[in-house]
Amino acid sequence: MIGTDESRLSIHAYIWGMTAMNSPPSLWITINPTDTHDPIVQVLVGEEINLDAFDHTAGPDSAQCSKIVADDPYAAAKFFFHFVIAAILEELFGIRHGGGHGIIRRKGILGVIRGYIGAVEAQGRGTLHLHMLLWMQSALSGKEIQKSLQSLQFQSCISTCIASNIRAHHLDVTEDLLGSIPREKAVSYSRPLDPHDPSFERRHTSTEGQLVHAIQLHKCGPGCLKISAGHMLCKRRAPFPLAPEAWIDSNGNWGPQRTYRYLNNWNPTLLLATRSNHNIKLIMNGEGMKHITWYISSYAAKCQ
């Protein structure tokens, strides 16, 4: 039955089937749509907000936004979450259901996606987020990846790809600056920058910094800390390792540029478009691919 823990465990079979047919997955993404402060969810639950002439100083404040969604949680989950995820898949990732068994694909922000498998999970406060594995078109097999990683030229190409698509560093969000810059609240009560606007190139870097500061900083707390071998550890593995630039080695270990240990990875386009917290990771582990895929699918399909 759909929604049961047993049905979620069937995700394992789908993942192995996709891997056998296409190659190992290339990317792992977690998306946490902002279900209270995004003006779209306020419109979907009945608020009168002019999205065409949006003014972030008008409309409900942060407390009112939360109350409005709390009064109609079904609308927030059914309409907003599924609306946003469908828009991300179609408009940003370039893949959608074409009717029947057909899939329509085009080049998206990450390239051409061959397929994906996702699992929706509820957080402690009941809001939804999505874990996804993405299979890229014409991706290499596990053995081909292992062989190619021995080439410095291939490593350089992958490092360039990481630097463009997976970030964990921003000049406006450093350890020295964090103490002097106030963290903007309800940053998602806004409209995405219009890439056709003449000011887009000038504004997108500063806007990205504001969003990173507001929603991509990780703070360890009761929700992520656990005791292991007598030590208190973060289950999300913070603090994260530092690196002066994006890198990958011959074993498939990799990392983005990171100069502050508590910044989660993000994709710049996805961040600017959704204004919501997310995480993105590259899967490049050659022989160890099957172990990582099993771990990821187990996490995504864990009991609710």
PDB file of N, CA and C in Angstrom, residues 180-243:
ATOM      1  N   SER A 180      29.216  40.106  12.361  1.00  0.00           N
ATOM      2  CA  SER A 180      28.864  41.511  12.162  1.00  0.00           C
ATOM      3  C   SER A 180      27.659  41.722  11.248  1.00  0.00           C
ATOM      4  N   ILE A 181      27.229  40.660  10.534  1.00  0.00           N
ATOM      5  CA  ILE A 181      26.109  40.784   9.609  1.00  0.00           C
ATOM      6  C   ILE A 181      24.884  40.089  10.196  1.00  0.00           C
ATOM      7  N   PRO A 182      23.788  40.808  10.411  1.00  0.00           N
ATOM      8  CA  PRO A 182      22.589  40.165  10.972  1.00  0.00           C
ATOM      9  C   PRO A 182      22.002  39.154   9.994  1.00  0.00           C
ATOM     10  N   ARG A 183      21.481  38.074  10.538  1.00  0.00           N
ATOM     11  CA  ARG A 183      20.879  37.024   9.721  1.00  0.00           C
ATOM     12  C   ARG A 183      19.450  37.425   9.375  1.00  0.00           C
ATOM     13  N   GLU A 184      19.177  37.563   8.089  1.00  0.00           N
ATOM     14  CA  GLU A 184      17.863  38.007   7.647  1.00  0.00           C
ATOM     15  C   GLU A 184      16.825  36.915   7.884  1.00  0.00           C
ATOM     16  N   LYS A 185      15.703  37.300   8.481  1.00  0.00           N
ATOM     17  CA  LYS A 185      14.638  36.349   8.755  1.00  0.00           C
ATOM     18  C   LYS A 185      13.614  36.361   7.626  1.00  0.00           C
ATOM     19  N   ALA A 186      12.905  35.246   7.468  1.00  0.00           N
ATOM     20  CA  ALA A 186      11.847  35.126   6.452  1.00  0.00           C
ATOM     21  C   ALA A 186      12.357  35.553   5.085  1.00  0.00           C
ATOM     22  N   VAL A 187      13.598  35.142   4.753  1.00  0.00           N
ATOM     23  CA  VAL A 187      14.200  35.559   3.488  1.00  0.00           C
ATOM     24  C   VAL A 187      13.439  34.988   2.294  1.00  0.00           C
ATOM     25  N   SER A 188      12.694  33.917   2.513  1.00  0.00           N
ATOM     26  CA  SER A 188      11.959  33.293   1.414  1.00  0.00           C
ATOM     27  C   SER A 188      10.681  34.034   1.056  1.00  0.00           C
ATOM     28  N   TYR A 189      10.276  35.012   1.892  1.00  0.00           N
ATOM     29  CA  TYR A 189       9.108  35.830   1.522  1.00  0.00           C
ATOM     30  C   TYR A 189       9.585  36.866   0.518  1.00  0.00           C
ATOM     31  N   SER A 190       9.764  36.413  -0.719  1.00  0.00           N
ATOM     32  CA  SER A 190      10.358  37.233  -1.772  1.00  0.00           C
ATOM     33  C   SER A 190      10.065  36.581  -3.111  1.00  0.00           C
ATOM     34  N   ARG A 191      10.422  37.251  -4.168  1.00  0.00           N
ATOM     35  CA  ARG A 191      10.338  36.670  -5.500  1.00  0.00           C
ATOM     36  C   ARG A 191      11.755  36.406  -6.007  1.00  0.00           C
ATOM     37  N   PRO A 192      11.957  35.336  -6.775  1.00  0.00           N
ATOM     38  CA  PRO A 192      13.288  35.095  -7.341  1.00  0.00           C
ATOM     39  C   PRO A 192      13.700  36.233  -8.264  1.00  0.00           C
ATOM     40  N   LEU A 193      15.009  36.441  -8.369  1.00  0.00           N
ATOM     41  CA  LEU A 193      15.501  37.440  -9.310  1.00  0.00           C
ATOM     42  C   LEU A 193      15.135  37.035 -10.730  1.00  0.00           C
ATOM     43  N   ASP A 194      14.773  38.008 -11.527  1.00  0.00           N
ATOM     44  CA  ASP A 194      14.459  37.750 -12.933  1.00  0.00           C
ATOM     45  C   ASP A 194      15.765  37.757 -13.736  1.00  0.00           C
ATOM     46  N   PRO A 195      16.158  36.609 -14.321  1.00  0.00           N
ATOM     47  CA  PRO A 195      17.424  36.573 -15.074  1.00  0.00           C
ATOM     48  C   PRO A 195      17.431  37.481 -16.299  1.00  0.00           C
ATOM     49  N   HIS A 196      16.248  37.938 -16.735  1.00  0.00           N
ATOM     50  CA  HIS A 196      16.181  38.858 -17.869  1.00  0.00           C
ATOM     51  C   HIS A 196      16.324  40.321 -17.445  1.00  0.00           C
ATOM     52  N   ASP A 197      16.302  40.557 -16.147  1.00  0.00           N
ATOM     53  CA  ASP A 197      16.438  41.920 -15.645  1.00  0.00           C
ATOM     54  C   ASP A 197      17.869  42.408 -15.868  1.00  0.00           C
ATOM     55  N   PRO A 198      18.054  43.640 -16.360  1.00  0.00           N
ATOM     56  CA  PRO A 198      19.409  44.155 -16.600  1.00  0.00           C
ATOM     57  C   PRO A 198      20.287  44.161 -15.350  1.00  0.00           C
ATOM     58  N   SER A 199      19.677  44.195 -14.169  1.00  0.00           N
ATOM     59  CA  SER A 199      20.449  44.238 -12.928  1.00  0.00           C
ATOM     60  C   SER A 199      20.777  42.852 -12.381  1.00  0.00           C
ATOM     61  N   PHE A 200      20.373  41.803 -13.101  1.00  0.00           N
ATOM     62  CA  PHE A 200      20.536  40.446 -12.579  1.00  0.00           C
ATOM     63  C   PHE A 200      21.999  40.138 -12.277  1.00  0.00           C
ATOM     64  N   GLU A 201      22.910  40.386 -13.214  1.00  0.00           N
ATOM     65  CA  GLU A 201      24.320  40.051 -13.018  1.00  0.00           C
ATOM     66  C   GLU A 201      24.897  40.788 -11.815  1.00  0.00           C
ATOM     67  N   ARG A 202      24.449  42.006 -11.617  1.00  0.00           N
ATOM     68  CA  ARG A 202      24.962  42.801 -10.494  1.00  0.00           C
ATOM     69  C   ARG A 202      24.408  42.318  -9.164  1.00  0.00           C
ATOM     70  N   ARG A 203      23.161  41.850  -9.161  1.00  0.00           N
ATOM     71  CA  ARG A 203      22.478  41.535  -7.902  1.00  0.00           C
ATOM     72  C   ARG A 203      22.583  40.078  -7.489  1.00  0.00           C
ATOM     73  N   HIS A 204      22.829  39.159  -8.439  1.00  0.00           N
ATOM     74  CA  HIS A 204      22.679  37.748  -8.084  1.00  0.00           C
ATOM     75  C   HIS A 204      23.729  37.279  -7.074  1.00  0.00           C
ATOM     76  N   THR A 205      24.945  37.845  -7.116  1.00  0.00           N
ATOM     77  CA  THR A 205      25.969  37.415  -6.170  1.00  0.00           C
ATOM     78  C   THR A 205      25.623  37.836  -4.748  1.00  0.00           C
ATOM     79  N   SER A 206      25.175  39.086  -4.574  1.00  0.00           N
ATOM     80  CA  SER A 206      24.815  39.550  -3.238  1.00  0.00           C
ATOM     81  C   SER A 206      23.570  38.842  -2.725  1.00  0.00           C
ATOM     82  N   THR A 207      22.610  38.577  -3.620  1.00  0.00           N
ATOM     83  CA  THR A 207      21.396  37.855  -3.218  1.00  0.00           C
ATOM     84  C   THR A 207      21.731  36.430  -2.807  1.00  0.00           C
ATOM     85  N   GLU A 208      22.623  35.794  -3.560  1.00  0.00           N
ATOM     86  CA  GLU A 208      23.057  34.440  -3.197  1.00  0.00           C
ATOM     87  C   GLU A 208      23.684  34.440  -1.804  1.00  0.00           C
ATOM     88  N   GLY A 209      24.491  35.459  -1.507  1.00  0.00           N
ATOM     89  CA  GLY A 209      25.103  35.554  -0.187  1.00  0.00           C
ATOM     90  C   GLY A 209      24.079  35.709   0.922  1.00  0.00           C
ATOM     91  N   GLN A 210      23.050  36.529   0.688  1.00  0.00           N
ATOM     92  CA  GLN A 210      21.997  36.710   1.681  1.00  0.00           C
ATOM     93  C   GLN A 210      21.261  35.397   1.948  1.00  0.00           C
ATOM     94  N   LEU A 211      20.973  34.657   0.880  1.00  0.00           N
ATOM     95  CA  LEU A 211      20.267  33.388   1.029  1.00  0.00           C
ATOM     96  C   LEU A 211      21.132  32.354   1.742  1.00  0.00           C
ATOM     97  N   VAL A 212      22.403  32.286   1.375  1.00  0.00           N
ATOM     98  CA  VAL A 212      23.317  31.348   2.023  1.00  0.00           C
ATOM     99  C   VAL A 212      23.387  31.630   3.515  1.00  0.00           C
ATOM    100  N   HIS A 213      23.541  32.900   3.861  1.00  0.00           N
ATOM    101  CA  HIS A 213      23.622  33.296   5.267  1.00  0.00           C
ATOM    102  C   HIS A 213      22.354  32.923   6.024  1.00  0.00           C
ATOM    103  N   ALA A 214      21.205  33.067   5.367  1.00  0.00           N
ATOM    104  CA  ALA A 214      19.923  32.854   6.046  1.00  0.00           C
ATOM    105  C   ALA A 214      19.535  31.384   6.158  1.00  0.00           C
ATOM    106  N   ILE A 215      19.851  30.569   5.123  1.00  0.00           N
ATOM    107  CA  ILE A 215      19.266  29.223   5.111  1.00  0.00           C
ATOM    108  C   ILE A 215      20.248  28.078   4.876  1.00  0.00           C
ATOM    109  N   GLN A 216      21.521  28.359   4.578  1.00  0.00           N
ATOM    110  CA  GLN A 216      22.454  27.266   4.329  1.00  0.00           C
ATOM    111  C   GLN A 216      23.464  27.058   5.455  1.00  0.00           C
ATOM    112  N   LEU A 217      23.407  27.881   6.479  1.00  0.00           N
ATOM    113  CA  LEU A 217      24.285  27.688   7.629  1.00  0.00           C
ATOM    114  C   LEU A 217      23.766  26.540   8.492  1.00  0.00           C
ATOM    115  N   HIS A 218      24.658  25.656   8.888  1.00  0.00           N
ATOM    116  CA  HIS A 218      24.258  24.551   9.762  1.00  0.00           C
ATOM    117  C   HIS A 218      24.630  24.881  11.202  1.00  0.00           C
ATOM    118  N   LYS A 219      23.683  24.717  12.090  1.00  0.00           N
ATOM    119  CA  LYS A 219      23.936  24.883  13.517  1.00  0.00           C
ATOM    120  C   LYS A 219      23.605  23.581  14.223  1.00  0.00           C
ATOM    121  N   CYS A 220      24.593  23.001  14.870  1.00  0.00           N
ATOM    122  CA  CYS A 220      24.369  21.740  15.566  1.00  0.00           C
ATOM    123  C   CYS A 220      23.450  21.966  16.771  1.00  0.00           C
ATOM    124  N   GLY A 221      22.533  21.031  16.960  1.00  0.00           N
ATOM    125  CA  GLY A 221      21.585  21.117  18.067  1.00  0.00           C
ATOM    126  C   GLY A 221      21.011  19.743  18.351  1.00  0.00           C
ATOM    127  N   PRO A 222      19.959  19.677  19.157  1.00  0.00           N
ATOM    128  CA  PRO A 222      19.366  18.382  19.527  1.00  0.00           C
ATOM    129  C   PRO A 222      18.931  17.542  18.326  1.00  0.00           C
ATOM    130  N   GLY A 223      18.561  18.202  17.226  1.00  0.00           N
ATOM    131  CA  GLY A 223      18.076  17.454  16.067  1.00  0.00           C
ATOM    132  C   GLY A 223      19.151  16.708  15.305  1.00  0.00           C
ATOM    133  N   CYS A 224      20.408  17.094  15.466  1.00  0.00           N
ATOM    134  CA  CYS A 224      21.448  16.448  14.668  1.00  0.00           C
ATOM    135  C   CYS A 224      22.545  15.806  15.502  1.00  0.00           C
ATOM    136  N   LEU A 225      22.588  16.075  16.793  1.00  0.00           N
ATOM    137  CA  LEU A 225      23.656  15.533  17.628  1.00  0.00           C
ATOM    138  C   LEU A 225      23.293  14.155  18.157  1.00  0.00           C
ATOM    139  N   LYS A 226      24.263  13.262  18.174  1.00  0.00           N
ATOM    140  CA  LYS A 226      24.067  11.924  18.705  1.00  0.00           C
ATOM    141  C   LYS A 226      25.337  11.494  19.417  1.00  0.00           C
ATOM    142  N   ILE A 227      25.206  10.549  20.323  1.00  0.00           N
ATOM    143  CA  ILE A 227      26.359  10.041  21.062  1.00  0.00           C
ATOM    144  C   ILE A 227      26.877   8.790  20.372  1.00  0.00           C
ATOM    145  N   SER A 228      28.167   8.796  20.036  1.00  0.00           N
ATOM    146  CA  SER A 228      28.802   7.646  19.388  1.00  0.00           C
ATOM    147  C   SER A 228      30.139   7.390  20.064  1.00  0.00           C
ATOM    148  N   ALA A 229      30.289   6.200  20.612  1.00  0.00           N
ATOM    149  CA  ALA A 229      31.517   5.811  21.310  1.00  0.00           C
ATOM    150  C   ALA A 229      31.891   6.824  22.399  1.00  0.00           C
ATOM    151  N   GLY A 230      30.873   7.330  23.075  1.00  0.00           N
ATOM    152  CA  GLY A 230      31.117   8.264  24.161  1.00  0.00           C
ATOM    153  C   GLY A 230      31.342   9.696  23.737  1.00  0.00           C
ATOM    154  N   HIS A 231      31.239   9.981  22.433  1.00  0.00           N
ATOM    155  CA  HIS A 231      31.467  11.333  21.938  1.00  0.00           C
ATOM    156  C   HIS A 231      30.191  11.878  21.296  1.00  0.00           C
ATOM    157  N   MET A 232      29.968  13.167  21.451  1.00  0.00           N
ATOM    158  CA  MET A 232      28.829  13.821  20.823  1.00  0.00           C
ATOM    159  C   MET A 232      29.207  14.201  19.398  1.00  0.00           C
ATOM    160  N   LEU A 233      28.499  13.625  18.419  1.00  0.00           N
ATOM    161  CA  LEU A 233      28.808  13.858  17.017  1.00  0.00           C
ATOM    162  C   LEU A 233      27.587  14.361  16.269  1.00  0.00           C
ATOM    163  N   CYS A 234      27.830  15.132  15.211  1.00  0.00           N
ATOM    164  CA  CYS A 234      26.754  15.616  14.352  1.00  0.00           C
ATOM    165  C   CYS A 234      26.467  14.547  13.300  1.00  0.00           C
ATOM    166  N   LYS A 235      25.208  14.132  13.188  1.00  0.00           N
ATOM    167  CA  LYS A 235      24.878  13.094  12.221  1.00  0.00           C
ATOM    168  C   LYS A 235      24.982  13.595  10.788  1.00  0.00           C
ATOM    169  N   ARG A 236      25.060  14.910  10.614  1.00  0.00           N
ATOM    170  CA  ARG A 236      25.270  15.471   9.278  1.00  0.00           C
ATOM    171  C   ARG A 236      26.753  15.725   9.004  1.00  0.00           C
ATOM    172  N   ARG A 237      27.591  15.299   9.956  1.00  0.00           N
ATOM    173  CA  ARG A 237      29.054  15.306   9.828  1.00  0.00           C
ATOM    174  C   ARG A 237      29.668  16.702   9.855  1.00  0.00           C
ATOM    175  N   ALA A 238      28.968  17.647  10.438  1.00  0.00           N
ATOM    176  CA  ALA A 238      29.573  18.958  10.669  1.00  0.00           C
ATOM    177  C   ALA A 238      30.467  18.866  11.914  1.00  0.00           C
ATOM    178  N   PRO A 239      31.542  19.657  11.971  1.00  0.00           N
ATOM    179  CA  PRO A 239      31.983  20.628  10.972  1.00  0.00           C
ATOM    180  C   PRO A 239      32.543  19.950   9.727  1.00  0.00           C
ATOM    181  N   PHE A 240      32.262  20.563   8.568  1.00  0.00           N
ATOM    182  CA  PHE A 240      32.657  19.986   7.289  1.00  0.00           C
ATOM    183  C   PHE A 240      34.114  20.342   6.973  1.00  0.00           C
ATOM    184  N   PRO A 241      34.791  19.494   6.201  1.00  0.00           N
ATOM    185  CA  PRO A 241      36.205  19.759   5.884  1.00  0.00           C
ATOM    186  C   PRO A 241      36.384  20.996   5.008  1.00  0.00           C
ATOM    187  N   LEU A 242      37.467  21.720   5.267  1.00  0.00           N
ATOM    188  CA  LEU A 242      37.784  22.910   4.497  1.00  0.00           C
ATOM    189  C   LEU A 242      38.594  22.549   3.249  1.00  0.00           C
ATOM    190  N   ALA A 243      38.481  23.388   2.233  1.00  0.00           N
ATOM    191  CA  ALA A 243      39.259  23.197   1.005  1.00  0.00           C
ATOM    192  C   ALA A 243      39.390  24.544   0.302  1.00  0.00           C
TER     193      ALA A 243
END
